[in-house]
Each structure stands twice: as C-alpha cells, then as structure tokens.
Tab-separated table of C-alpha atoms in Angstrom:
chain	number	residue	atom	x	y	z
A	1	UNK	CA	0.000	0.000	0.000
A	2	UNK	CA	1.019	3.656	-1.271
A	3	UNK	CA	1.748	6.313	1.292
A	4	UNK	CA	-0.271	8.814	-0.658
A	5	UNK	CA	-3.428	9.670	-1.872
A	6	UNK	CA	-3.731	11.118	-5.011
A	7	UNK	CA	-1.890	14.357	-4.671
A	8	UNK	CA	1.129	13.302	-2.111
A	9	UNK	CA	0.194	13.638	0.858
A	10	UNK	CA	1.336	11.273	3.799
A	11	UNK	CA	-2.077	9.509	5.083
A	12	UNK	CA	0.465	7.476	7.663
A	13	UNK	CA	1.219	11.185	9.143
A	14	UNK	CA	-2.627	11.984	9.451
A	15	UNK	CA	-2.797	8.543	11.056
A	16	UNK	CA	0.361	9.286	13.365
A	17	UNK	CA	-1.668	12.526	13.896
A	18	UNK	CA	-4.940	10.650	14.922
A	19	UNK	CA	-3.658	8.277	17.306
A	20	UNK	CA	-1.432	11.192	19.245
A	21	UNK	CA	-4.932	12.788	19.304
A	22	UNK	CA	-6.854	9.590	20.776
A	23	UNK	CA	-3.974	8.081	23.145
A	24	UNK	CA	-0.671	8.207	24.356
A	25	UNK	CA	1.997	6.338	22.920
A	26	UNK	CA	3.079	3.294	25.054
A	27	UNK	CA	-0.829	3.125	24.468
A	28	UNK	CA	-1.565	-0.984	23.161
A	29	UNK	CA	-4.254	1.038	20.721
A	30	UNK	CA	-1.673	3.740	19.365
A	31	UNK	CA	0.042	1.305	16.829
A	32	UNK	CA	-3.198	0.169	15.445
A	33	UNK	CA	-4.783	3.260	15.193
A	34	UNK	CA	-1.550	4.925	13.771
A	35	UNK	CA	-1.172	1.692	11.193
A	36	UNK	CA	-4.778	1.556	9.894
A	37	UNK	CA	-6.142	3.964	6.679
A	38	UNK	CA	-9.355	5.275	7.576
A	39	UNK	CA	-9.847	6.878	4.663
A	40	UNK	CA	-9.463	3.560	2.651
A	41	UNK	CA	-13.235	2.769	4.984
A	42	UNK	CA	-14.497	5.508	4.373
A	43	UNK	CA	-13.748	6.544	0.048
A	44	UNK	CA	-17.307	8.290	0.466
A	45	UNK	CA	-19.570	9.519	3.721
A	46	UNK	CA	-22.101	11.653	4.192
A	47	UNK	CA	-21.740	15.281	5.350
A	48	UNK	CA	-24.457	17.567	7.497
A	49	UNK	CA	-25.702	21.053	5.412
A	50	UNK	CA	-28.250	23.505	6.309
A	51	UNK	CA	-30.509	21.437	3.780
A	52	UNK	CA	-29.845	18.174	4.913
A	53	UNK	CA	-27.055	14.992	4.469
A	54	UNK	CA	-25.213	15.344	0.881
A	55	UNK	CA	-22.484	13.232	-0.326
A	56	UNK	CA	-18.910	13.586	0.089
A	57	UNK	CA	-16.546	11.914	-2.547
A	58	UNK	CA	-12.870	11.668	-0.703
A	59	UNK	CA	-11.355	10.957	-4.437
A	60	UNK	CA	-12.876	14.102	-5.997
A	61	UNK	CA	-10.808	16.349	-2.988
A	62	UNK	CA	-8.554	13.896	-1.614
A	63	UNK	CA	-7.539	17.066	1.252
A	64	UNK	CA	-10.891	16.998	2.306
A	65	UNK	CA	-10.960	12.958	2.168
A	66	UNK	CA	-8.045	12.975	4.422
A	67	UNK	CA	-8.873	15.619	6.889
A	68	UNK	CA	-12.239	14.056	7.567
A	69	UNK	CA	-10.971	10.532	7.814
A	70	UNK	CA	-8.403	11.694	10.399
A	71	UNK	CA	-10.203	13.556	12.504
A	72	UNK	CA	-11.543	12.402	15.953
A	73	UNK	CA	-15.083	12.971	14.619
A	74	UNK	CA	-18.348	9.526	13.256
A	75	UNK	CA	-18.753	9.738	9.730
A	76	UNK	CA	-22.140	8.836	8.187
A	77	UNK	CA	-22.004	6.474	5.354
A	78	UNK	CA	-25.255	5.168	5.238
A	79	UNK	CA	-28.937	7.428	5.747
A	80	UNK	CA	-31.863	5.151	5.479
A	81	UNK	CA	-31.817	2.329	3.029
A	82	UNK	CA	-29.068	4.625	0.968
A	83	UNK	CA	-24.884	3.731	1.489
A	84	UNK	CA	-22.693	7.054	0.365
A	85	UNK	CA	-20.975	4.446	-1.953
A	86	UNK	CA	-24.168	4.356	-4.403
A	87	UNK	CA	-25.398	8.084	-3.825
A	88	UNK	CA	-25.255	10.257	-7.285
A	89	UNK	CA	-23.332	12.944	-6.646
A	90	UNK	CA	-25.200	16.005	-5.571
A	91	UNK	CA	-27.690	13.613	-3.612
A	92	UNK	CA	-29.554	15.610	-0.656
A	93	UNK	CA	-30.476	12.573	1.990
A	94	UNK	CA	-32.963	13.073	4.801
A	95	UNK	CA	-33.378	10.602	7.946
A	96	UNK	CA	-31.972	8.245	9.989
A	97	UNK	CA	-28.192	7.580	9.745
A	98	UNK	CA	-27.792	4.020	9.735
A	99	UNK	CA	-24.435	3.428	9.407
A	100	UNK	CA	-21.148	4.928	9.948
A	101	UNK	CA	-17.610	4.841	10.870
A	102	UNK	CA	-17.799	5.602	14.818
A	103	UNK	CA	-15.066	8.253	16.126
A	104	UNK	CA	-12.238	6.460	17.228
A	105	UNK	CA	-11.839	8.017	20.874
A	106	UNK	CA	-15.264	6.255	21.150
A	107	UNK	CA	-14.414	2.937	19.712
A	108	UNK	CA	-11.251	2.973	21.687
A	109	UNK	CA	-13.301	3.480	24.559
A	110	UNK	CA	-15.424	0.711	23.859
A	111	UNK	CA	-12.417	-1.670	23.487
A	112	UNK	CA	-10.875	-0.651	26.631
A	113	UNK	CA	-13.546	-1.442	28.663
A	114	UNK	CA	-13.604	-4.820	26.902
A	115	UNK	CA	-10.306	-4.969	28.224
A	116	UNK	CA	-9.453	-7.250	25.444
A	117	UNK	CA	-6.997	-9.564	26.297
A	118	UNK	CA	-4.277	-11.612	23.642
A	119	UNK	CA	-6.059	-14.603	22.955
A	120	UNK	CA	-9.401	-13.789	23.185
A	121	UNK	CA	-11.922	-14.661	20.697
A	122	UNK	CA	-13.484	-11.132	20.301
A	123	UNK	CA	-17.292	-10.586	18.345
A	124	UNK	CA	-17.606	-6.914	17.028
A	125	UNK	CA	-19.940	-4.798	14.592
A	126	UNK	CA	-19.039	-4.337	11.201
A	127	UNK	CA	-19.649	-0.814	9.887
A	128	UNK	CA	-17.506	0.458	7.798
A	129	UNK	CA	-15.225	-2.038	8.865
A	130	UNK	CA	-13.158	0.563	10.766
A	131	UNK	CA	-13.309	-0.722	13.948
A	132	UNK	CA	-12.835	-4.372	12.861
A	133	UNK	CA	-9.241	-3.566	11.369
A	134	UNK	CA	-8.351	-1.515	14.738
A	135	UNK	CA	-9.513	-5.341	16.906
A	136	UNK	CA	-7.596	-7.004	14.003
A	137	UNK	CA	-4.409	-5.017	14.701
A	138	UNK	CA	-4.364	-5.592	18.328
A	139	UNK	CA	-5.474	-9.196	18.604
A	140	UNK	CA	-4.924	-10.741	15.395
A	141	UNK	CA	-7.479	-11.061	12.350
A	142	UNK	CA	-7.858	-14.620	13.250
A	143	UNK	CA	-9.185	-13.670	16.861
A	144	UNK	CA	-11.806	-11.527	14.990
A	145	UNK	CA	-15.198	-12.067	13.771
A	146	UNK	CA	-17.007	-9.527	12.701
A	147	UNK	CA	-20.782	-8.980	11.990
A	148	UNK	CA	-23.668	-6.763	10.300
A	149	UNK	CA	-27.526	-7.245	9.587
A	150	UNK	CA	-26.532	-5.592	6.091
A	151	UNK	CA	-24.664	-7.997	3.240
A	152	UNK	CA	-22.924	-4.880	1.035
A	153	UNK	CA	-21.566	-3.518	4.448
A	154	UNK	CA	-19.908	-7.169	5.089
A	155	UNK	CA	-19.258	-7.566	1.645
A	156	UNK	CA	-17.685	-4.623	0.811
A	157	UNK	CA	-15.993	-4.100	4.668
A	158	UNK	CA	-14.473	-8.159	4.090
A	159	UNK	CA	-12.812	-6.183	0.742
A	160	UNK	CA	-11.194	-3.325	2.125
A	161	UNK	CA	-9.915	-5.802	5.026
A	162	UNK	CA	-8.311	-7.355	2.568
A	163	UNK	CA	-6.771	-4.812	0.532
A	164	UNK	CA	-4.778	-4.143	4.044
A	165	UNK	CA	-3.538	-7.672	4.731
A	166	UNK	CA	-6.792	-8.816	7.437
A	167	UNK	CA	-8.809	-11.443	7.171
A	168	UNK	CA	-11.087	-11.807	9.918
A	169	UNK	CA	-14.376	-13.895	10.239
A	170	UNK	CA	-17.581	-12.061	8.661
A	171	UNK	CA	-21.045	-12.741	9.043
A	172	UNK	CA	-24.191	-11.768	7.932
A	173	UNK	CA	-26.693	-11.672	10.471
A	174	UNK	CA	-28.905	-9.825	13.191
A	175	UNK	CA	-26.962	-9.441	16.262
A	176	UNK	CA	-29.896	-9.731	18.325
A	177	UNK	CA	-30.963	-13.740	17.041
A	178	UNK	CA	-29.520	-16.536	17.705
A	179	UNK	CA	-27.643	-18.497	16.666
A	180	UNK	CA	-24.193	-15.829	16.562
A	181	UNK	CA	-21.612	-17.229	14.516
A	182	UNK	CA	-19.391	-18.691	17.567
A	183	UNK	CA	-18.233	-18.662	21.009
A	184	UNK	CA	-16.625	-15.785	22.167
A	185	UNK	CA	-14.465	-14.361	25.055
A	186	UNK	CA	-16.098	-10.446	24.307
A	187	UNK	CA	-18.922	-9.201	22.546
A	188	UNK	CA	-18.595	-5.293	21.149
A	189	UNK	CA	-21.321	-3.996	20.397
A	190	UNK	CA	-21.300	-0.518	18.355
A	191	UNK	CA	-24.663	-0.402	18.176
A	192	UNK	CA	-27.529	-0.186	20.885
A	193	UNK	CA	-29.832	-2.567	21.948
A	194	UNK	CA	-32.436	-3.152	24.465
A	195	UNK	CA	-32.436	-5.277	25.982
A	196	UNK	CA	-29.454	-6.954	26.529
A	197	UNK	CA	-30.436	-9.945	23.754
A	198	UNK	CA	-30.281	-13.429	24.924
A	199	UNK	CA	-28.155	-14.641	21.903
A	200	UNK	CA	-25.009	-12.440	23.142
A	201	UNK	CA	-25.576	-14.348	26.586
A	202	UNK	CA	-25.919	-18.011	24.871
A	203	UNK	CA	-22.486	-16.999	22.881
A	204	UNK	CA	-20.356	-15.532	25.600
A	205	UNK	CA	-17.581	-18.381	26.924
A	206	UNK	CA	-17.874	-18.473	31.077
A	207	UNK	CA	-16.688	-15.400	32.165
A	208	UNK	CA	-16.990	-13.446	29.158
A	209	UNK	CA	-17.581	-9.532	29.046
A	210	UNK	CA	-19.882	-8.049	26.823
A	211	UNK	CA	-19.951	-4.306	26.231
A	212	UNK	CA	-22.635	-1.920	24.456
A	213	UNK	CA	-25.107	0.793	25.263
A	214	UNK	CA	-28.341	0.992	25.895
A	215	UNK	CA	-30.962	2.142	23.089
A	216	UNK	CA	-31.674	5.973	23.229
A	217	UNK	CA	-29.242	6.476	26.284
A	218	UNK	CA	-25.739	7.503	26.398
A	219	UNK	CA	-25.278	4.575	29.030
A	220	UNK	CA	-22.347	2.162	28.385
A	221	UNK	CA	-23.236	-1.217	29.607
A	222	UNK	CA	-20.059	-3.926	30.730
A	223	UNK	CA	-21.077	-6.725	32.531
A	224	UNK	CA	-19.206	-10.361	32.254
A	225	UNK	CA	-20.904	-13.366	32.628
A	226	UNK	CA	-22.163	-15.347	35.676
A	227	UNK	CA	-22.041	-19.322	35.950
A	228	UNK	CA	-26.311	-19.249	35.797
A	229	UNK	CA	-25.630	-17.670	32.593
A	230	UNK	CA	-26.726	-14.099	33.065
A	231	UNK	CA	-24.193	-11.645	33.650
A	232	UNK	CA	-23.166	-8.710	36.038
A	233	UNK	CA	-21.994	-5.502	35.514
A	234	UNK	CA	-21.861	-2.077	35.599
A	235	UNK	CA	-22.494	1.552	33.845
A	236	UNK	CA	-19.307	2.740	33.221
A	237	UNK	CA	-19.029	6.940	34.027
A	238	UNK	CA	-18.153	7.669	30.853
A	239	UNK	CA	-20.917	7.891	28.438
A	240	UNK	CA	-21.283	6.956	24.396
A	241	UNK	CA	-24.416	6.653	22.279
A	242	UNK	CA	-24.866	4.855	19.070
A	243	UNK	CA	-27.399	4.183	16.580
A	244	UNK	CA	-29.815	1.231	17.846
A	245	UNK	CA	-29.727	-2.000	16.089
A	246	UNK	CA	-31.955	-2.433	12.913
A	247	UNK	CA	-33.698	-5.589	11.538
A	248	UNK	CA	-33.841	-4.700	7.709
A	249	UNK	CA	-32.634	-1.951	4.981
A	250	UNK	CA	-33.949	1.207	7.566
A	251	UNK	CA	-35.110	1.709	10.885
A	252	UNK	CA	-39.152	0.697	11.709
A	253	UNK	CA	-41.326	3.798	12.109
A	254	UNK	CA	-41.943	4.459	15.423
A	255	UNK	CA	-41.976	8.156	15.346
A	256	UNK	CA	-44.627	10.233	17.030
A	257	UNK	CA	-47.002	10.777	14.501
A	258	UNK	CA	-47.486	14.221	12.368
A	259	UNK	CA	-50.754	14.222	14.394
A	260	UNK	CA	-49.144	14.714	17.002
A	261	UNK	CA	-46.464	17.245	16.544
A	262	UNK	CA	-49.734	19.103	15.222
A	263	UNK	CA	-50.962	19.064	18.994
A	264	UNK	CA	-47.981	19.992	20.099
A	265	UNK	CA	-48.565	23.747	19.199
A	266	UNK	CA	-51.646	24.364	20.749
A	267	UNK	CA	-52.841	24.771	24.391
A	268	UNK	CA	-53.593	21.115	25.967
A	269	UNK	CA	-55.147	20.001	28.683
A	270	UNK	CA	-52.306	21.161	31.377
A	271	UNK	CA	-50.873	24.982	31.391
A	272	UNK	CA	-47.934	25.541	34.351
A	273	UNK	CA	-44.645	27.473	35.125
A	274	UNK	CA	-41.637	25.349	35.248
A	275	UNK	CA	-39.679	25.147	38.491
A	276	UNK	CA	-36.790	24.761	36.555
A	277	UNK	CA	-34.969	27.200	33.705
A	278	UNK	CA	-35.298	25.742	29.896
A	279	UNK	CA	-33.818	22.502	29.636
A	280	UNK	CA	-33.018	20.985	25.980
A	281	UNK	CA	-33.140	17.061	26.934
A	282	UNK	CA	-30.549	15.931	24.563
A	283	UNK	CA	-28.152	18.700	26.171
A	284	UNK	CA	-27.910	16.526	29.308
A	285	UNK	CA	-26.859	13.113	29.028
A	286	UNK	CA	-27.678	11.725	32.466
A	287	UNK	CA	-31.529	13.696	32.419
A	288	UNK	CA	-31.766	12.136	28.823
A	289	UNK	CA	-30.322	9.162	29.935
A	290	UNK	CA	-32.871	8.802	33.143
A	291	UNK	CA	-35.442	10.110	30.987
A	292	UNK	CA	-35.373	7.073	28.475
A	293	UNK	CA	-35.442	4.575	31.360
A	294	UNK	CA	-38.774	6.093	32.501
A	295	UNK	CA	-40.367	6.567	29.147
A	296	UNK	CA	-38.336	5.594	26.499
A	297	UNK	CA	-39.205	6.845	22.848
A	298	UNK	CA	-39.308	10.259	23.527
A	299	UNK	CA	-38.466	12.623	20.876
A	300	UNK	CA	-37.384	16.061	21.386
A	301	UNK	CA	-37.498	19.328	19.087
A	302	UNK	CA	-36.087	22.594	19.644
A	303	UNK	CA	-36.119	26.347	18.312
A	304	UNK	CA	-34.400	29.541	19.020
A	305	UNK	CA	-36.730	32.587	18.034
A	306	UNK	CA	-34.983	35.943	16.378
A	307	UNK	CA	-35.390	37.273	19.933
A	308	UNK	CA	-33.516	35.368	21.770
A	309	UNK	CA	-36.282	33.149	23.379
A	310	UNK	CA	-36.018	29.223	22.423
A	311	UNK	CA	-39.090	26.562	22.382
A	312	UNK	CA	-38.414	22.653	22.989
A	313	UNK	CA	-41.023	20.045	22.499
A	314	UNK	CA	-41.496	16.500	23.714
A	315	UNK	CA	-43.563	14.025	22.070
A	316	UNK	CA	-43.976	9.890	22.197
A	317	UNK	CA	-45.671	7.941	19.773
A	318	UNK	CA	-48.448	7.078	22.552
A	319	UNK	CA	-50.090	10.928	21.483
A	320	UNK	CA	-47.932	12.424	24.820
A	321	UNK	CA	-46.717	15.573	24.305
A	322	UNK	CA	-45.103	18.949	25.973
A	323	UNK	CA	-43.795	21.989	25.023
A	324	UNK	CA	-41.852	24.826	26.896
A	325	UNK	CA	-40.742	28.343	26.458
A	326	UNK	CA	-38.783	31.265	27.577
A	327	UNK	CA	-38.159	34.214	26.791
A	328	UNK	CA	-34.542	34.231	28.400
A	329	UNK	CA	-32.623	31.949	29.807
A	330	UNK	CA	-33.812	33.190	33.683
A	331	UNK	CA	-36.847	32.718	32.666
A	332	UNK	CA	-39.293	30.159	34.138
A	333	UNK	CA	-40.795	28.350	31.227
A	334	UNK	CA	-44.162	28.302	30.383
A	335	UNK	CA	-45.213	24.557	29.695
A	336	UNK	CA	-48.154	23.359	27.566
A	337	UNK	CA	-48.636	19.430	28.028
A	338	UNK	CA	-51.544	16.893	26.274
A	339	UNK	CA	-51.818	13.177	25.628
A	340	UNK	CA	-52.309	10.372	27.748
A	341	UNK	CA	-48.709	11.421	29.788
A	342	UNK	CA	-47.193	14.219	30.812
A	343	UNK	CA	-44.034	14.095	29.986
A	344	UNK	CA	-42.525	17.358	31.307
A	345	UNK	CA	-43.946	16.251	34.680
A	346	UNK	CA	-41.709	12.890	34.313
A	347	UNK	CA	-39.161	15.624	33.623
A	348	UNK	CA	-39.316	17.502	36.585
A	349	UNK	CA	-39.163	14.450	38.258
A	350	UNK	CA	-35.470	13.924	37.533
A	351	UNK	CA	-34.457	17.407	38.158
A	352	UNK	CA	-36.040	17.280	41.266
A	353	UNK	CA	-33.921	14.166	42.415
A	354	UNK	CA	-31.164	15.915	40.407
A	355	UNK	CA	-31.449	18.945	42.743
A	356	UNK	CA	-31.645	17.054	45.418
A	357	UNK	CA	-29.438	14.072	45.175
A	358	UNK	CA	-26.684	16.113	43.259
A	359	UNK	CA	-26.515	13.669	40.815
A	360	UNK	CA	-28.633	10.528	39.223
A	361	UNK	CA	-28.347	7.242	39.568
A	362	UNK	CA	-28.034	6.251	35.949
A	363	UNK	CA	-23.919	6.025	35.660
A	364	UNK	CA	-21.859	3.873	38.470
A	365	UNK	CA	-24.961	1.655	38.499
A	366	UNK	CA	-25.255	-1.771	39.014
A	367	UNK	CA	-26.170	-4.159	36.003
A	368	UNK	CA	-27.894	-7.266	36.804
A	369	UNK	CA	-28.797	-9.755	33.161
A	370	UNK	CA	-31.033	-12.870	33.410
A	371	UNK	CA	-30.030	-15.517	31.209
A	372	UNK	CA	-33.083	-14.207	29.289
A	373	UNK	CA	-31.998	-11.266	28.651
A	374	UNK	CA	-33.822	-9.297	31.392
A	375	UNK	CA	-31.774	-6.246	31.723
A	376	UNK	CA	-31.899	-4.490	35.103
A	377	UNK	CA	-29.559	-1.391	36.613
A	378	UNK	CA	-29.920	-0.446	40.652
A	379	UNK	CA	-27.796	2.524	42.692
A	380	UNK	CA	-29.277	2.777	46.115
A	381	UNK	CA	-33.011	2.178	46.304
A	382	UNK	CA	-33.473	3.354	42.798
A	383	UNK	CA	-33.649	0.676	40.103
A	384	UNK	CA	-34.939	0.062	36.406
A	385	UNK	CA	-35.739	-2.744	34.574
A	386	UNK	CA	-35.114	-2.513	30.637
C-alpha cells in the first residue's frame, strides 16, 4: 500500500496525527490506530448542510478525504436504506443515519472497557469495517469475527480488510438472534440494543464480558458473565451513544405521529410554570439518559426565536406531548402538556432528584442480566428494569 493519496500527501502522518490525538503512545491502541487507513473505509460519507445529508466523494478532494478521515469525529455512510458508496453525486439525503464509521476516541473506549486480552476470541460490529481492522491489529485477524444485519456492508468491509492484509471472520446476520456465529471471550457492540439480547448471553464463553449501550441512552453497559448464565456488571461513568440496532434496509417507524407534533402547538389540557430554567433534553446526558429509562421513545425538538427566546417540544408515539418556552434563559418556562402522559412532569421528576441528590443514579450503576436477557440497573433504592 502507497503512502499517498492522489496528490502526495502522507495519510500514515494523518494517522500518526490521529492516534497522538486519541492516546498516548506506550498506548496498546496507538500502533493500530496509527497503522490503519481510515480513509481507505471511508472513500465516500455523508456530510451535514443547512438542507440536509449530501455526499462527500474523498477521491474528488482527496484534502478533504483525508482531513475528515483523520479527525476524531463519526462519519455517516449510510442514511436510510441509501450507502454514500451508491449516492449520485449532488444527492440531498434526509433521515436516519444508519451506518457509519464511529469516532475512534469512542471505539477505543469501547475496546478498553472490553479490556481485550491476547487470545481472546473477540465478536464486534461491522460498519464500515473501521473498527474491525483496529480489533484485528491488536489481537490478530484470526481472533476476529465480525458482523452486520446488512450484506454490502460485510461484503464490501471483508474487501477493504483485505486490501490491508486482514482477514477476519464475517457474518451476515442480526446481532440480536440466535444463533451468533461462535463462542466468544467479548462481545462489542457498536450499536444499541435493548435489551441486553439473549443470543449475546448463549455466545459468551464463562466469564466473558460483553460491552454496548443501551438504546436511546448515552449509558455504556459492561457486565461479564455469571455461571447461571446471566451476567453482572456495571455503567461505566463515561458515556457513548450509538445508533440502535436495525432488523432490515432502515429503521421501523416508530416516530410520534405528524398528528401529534400538530398538537404539540396548541394549548392542551395542562398549562404551568416550570420550576426549573429551559432545559433541551438531549443537552444533558444523564436527564436524557434517566429520561429514556422512565419513558423511552421520547423525541425532542427545539427552536431559538430571532429574539432570543427558544421553544423545545417533547412528544412519544403514545399521542404524549409537551412543550416549553422562555423568553430568556432566567426565565421560568411556560409549559403546555396533552396526551395520555405528561411528559414534562416525568421531567421535573429527575431534576427534582437531580437537585436534590446532586446527581442521578443512571452512571456507576449496578447491572444485573437474566439468562433471558432481562436487563436491570440499581444505585441505592433506585432501580430500572429494561
């Protein structure tokens, strides 16, 4: 493999670069992330505008290719059913990403906790295929299997693997059903689930650590497994969220309906003033996070006017809905909630034990996993059962 991409410059500096950036250097991760070309996973991604996801072709402005690739940052390659790799340039996507190459601070962090030891049989998402070449580097290809629900993404990650001297086990199939394609030492899961599925459990060896998060959190899970065949664990401090695992070319609908976003903008049933200044959910990890344990599917919307006041709505696909505003940010918020729920109340809630407490519960907690699969964290007398 060349040095060089197109116009001379050094990618093996921008990966020197990248892995100074992500760890130190007696670091077991630096040499793998300093010896694998990201930008040979990623020849086309997907990149945000003010009108939505367009395509980015790293051969048509290789700089760009490489400054992207290198960078600390999760690259979209794949919104709804449509890969970067088959977009016309020009393309304008809207929806759901559904595929990328994570930022490799986070799948570093994912590995650590893994604590992946020489010798151990190690199961991890495909993607881009990323990730797989940085387990490949530090364990071995042949210690490697890795897996995806979609056939291009193992086809065409298997490829580029290749091209680079690895060749690690590849599977088609959904994580969450059994039968996984082995036994393994750790499972790495770079994408959520919830619960926990029984399949990891029935594939992890005796003593085994999985690692993931938990669907719409930004929870990491680690727990290793028990001799009843459950497993025990914990949520580590640090956070991470990732897309949630799908079951076919795009992601079920399970939005809140137009309906009721429609609702959303007019009085309700319940008028108050918030105890609490404006809060943004996804702002706060541990309020989103605790928020998603009580009621998960919320989705949350937000606005700033020309004056300086901002709006957020909440709304679940069960016809729930709320919606805030302030003029200022000292403002108390005036809240306008309908549907069967009130969801600001569940809100205010958690900043009330926030305010309280000092903190939540969600991260240092205990992780408790039924051989079925029943997921369930505890810190003090709070608990919550997935």
């Amino acid at each position: 493999m060349t040095g060089t991409v197109g116009v001379g410059v050094d990618w093996q500096a921008r990966a020197r670069g990248l892995a100074d950036a992500v760890c130190r250097p007696e670091s077991r991760w630096w040499k793998p992330l300093a010896g694998v070309p990201r930008h040979l996973f990623v020849p086309r991604w997907w990149e945000r505008t003010a009108s939505g996801r367009t395509v980015r072709d790293g051969a048509a402005d290789p700089l760009a290719w490489l400054g992207s690739a290198y960078s600390d940052a999760t690259l979209v390659t794949r919104v709804g059913p449509l890969h970067a790799d088959h977009a016309v340039p020009g393309t304008i996507a809207s929806g759901r990403p559904t595929s990328s190459s994570t930022l490799p601070t986070l799948m570093v962090t994912m590995y650590r906790h893994a604590m992946l030891g020489d010798g151990s049989h190690t199961l991890v998402t495909t993607g881009t295929g990323y990730g797989t070449a940085l387990a490949c580097h530090r364990l071995g290809a042949q210690w490697v299997t890795s897996v995806d629900v979609d056939p291009y993404l193992v086809k065409v990650a298997a490829g580029r693997l290749a091209a680079i001297g690895l060749h690690p086990h590849t599977s088609v199939c959904d994580l969450t059903q059994a039968p996984l394609p082995g036994q393994f030492d750790r499972i790495v899961s770079t994408v959520s689930v919830r619960p926990v599925p029984a399949a990891w459990l029935h594939a992890l060896r005796p003593g085994g650590r999985l690692v993931t998060t938990i669907t719409g959190t930004g929870l990491i899970l680690v727990a290793d497994k028990t001799p009843d065949g459950g497993a025990r664990g914990h949520i580590a401090y640090d956070g991470a969220s990732f897309m949630s695992t799908r079951h076919g070319d795009d992601y079920d609908d399970t939005t809140p309906a137009a309906a009721v976003w429609k609702a959303s903008d007019g009085d309700g049933d319940d008028v108050m003033t918030s105890r609490y200044p404006l809060l943004y959910v996804p702002d706060s990890w541990a309020v989103r996070s605790m928020l998603e344990l009580t009621a998960p599917g919320i989705e949350h919307r937000t606005q700033r006017g020309d004056s300086g006041g901002r709006t957020v709505w909440m709304a679940h696909p069960d016809g729930s809905w709320a919606r805030a505003h302030a003029d200022g940010p000292r403002q108390s918020p005036m809240v306008h909630q309908g549907g069967p729920r009130r969801l600001w109340d569940l809100l205010e809630e958690i900043r009330d034990r926030l305010n309280t407490v000092g903190e939540l519960p969600v991260y240092g907690a205990a992780v408790t996993i039924t051989p079925a699969g029943e997921t369930t964290l505890s810190r003090g007398r709070w608990s919550a059962t997935l």
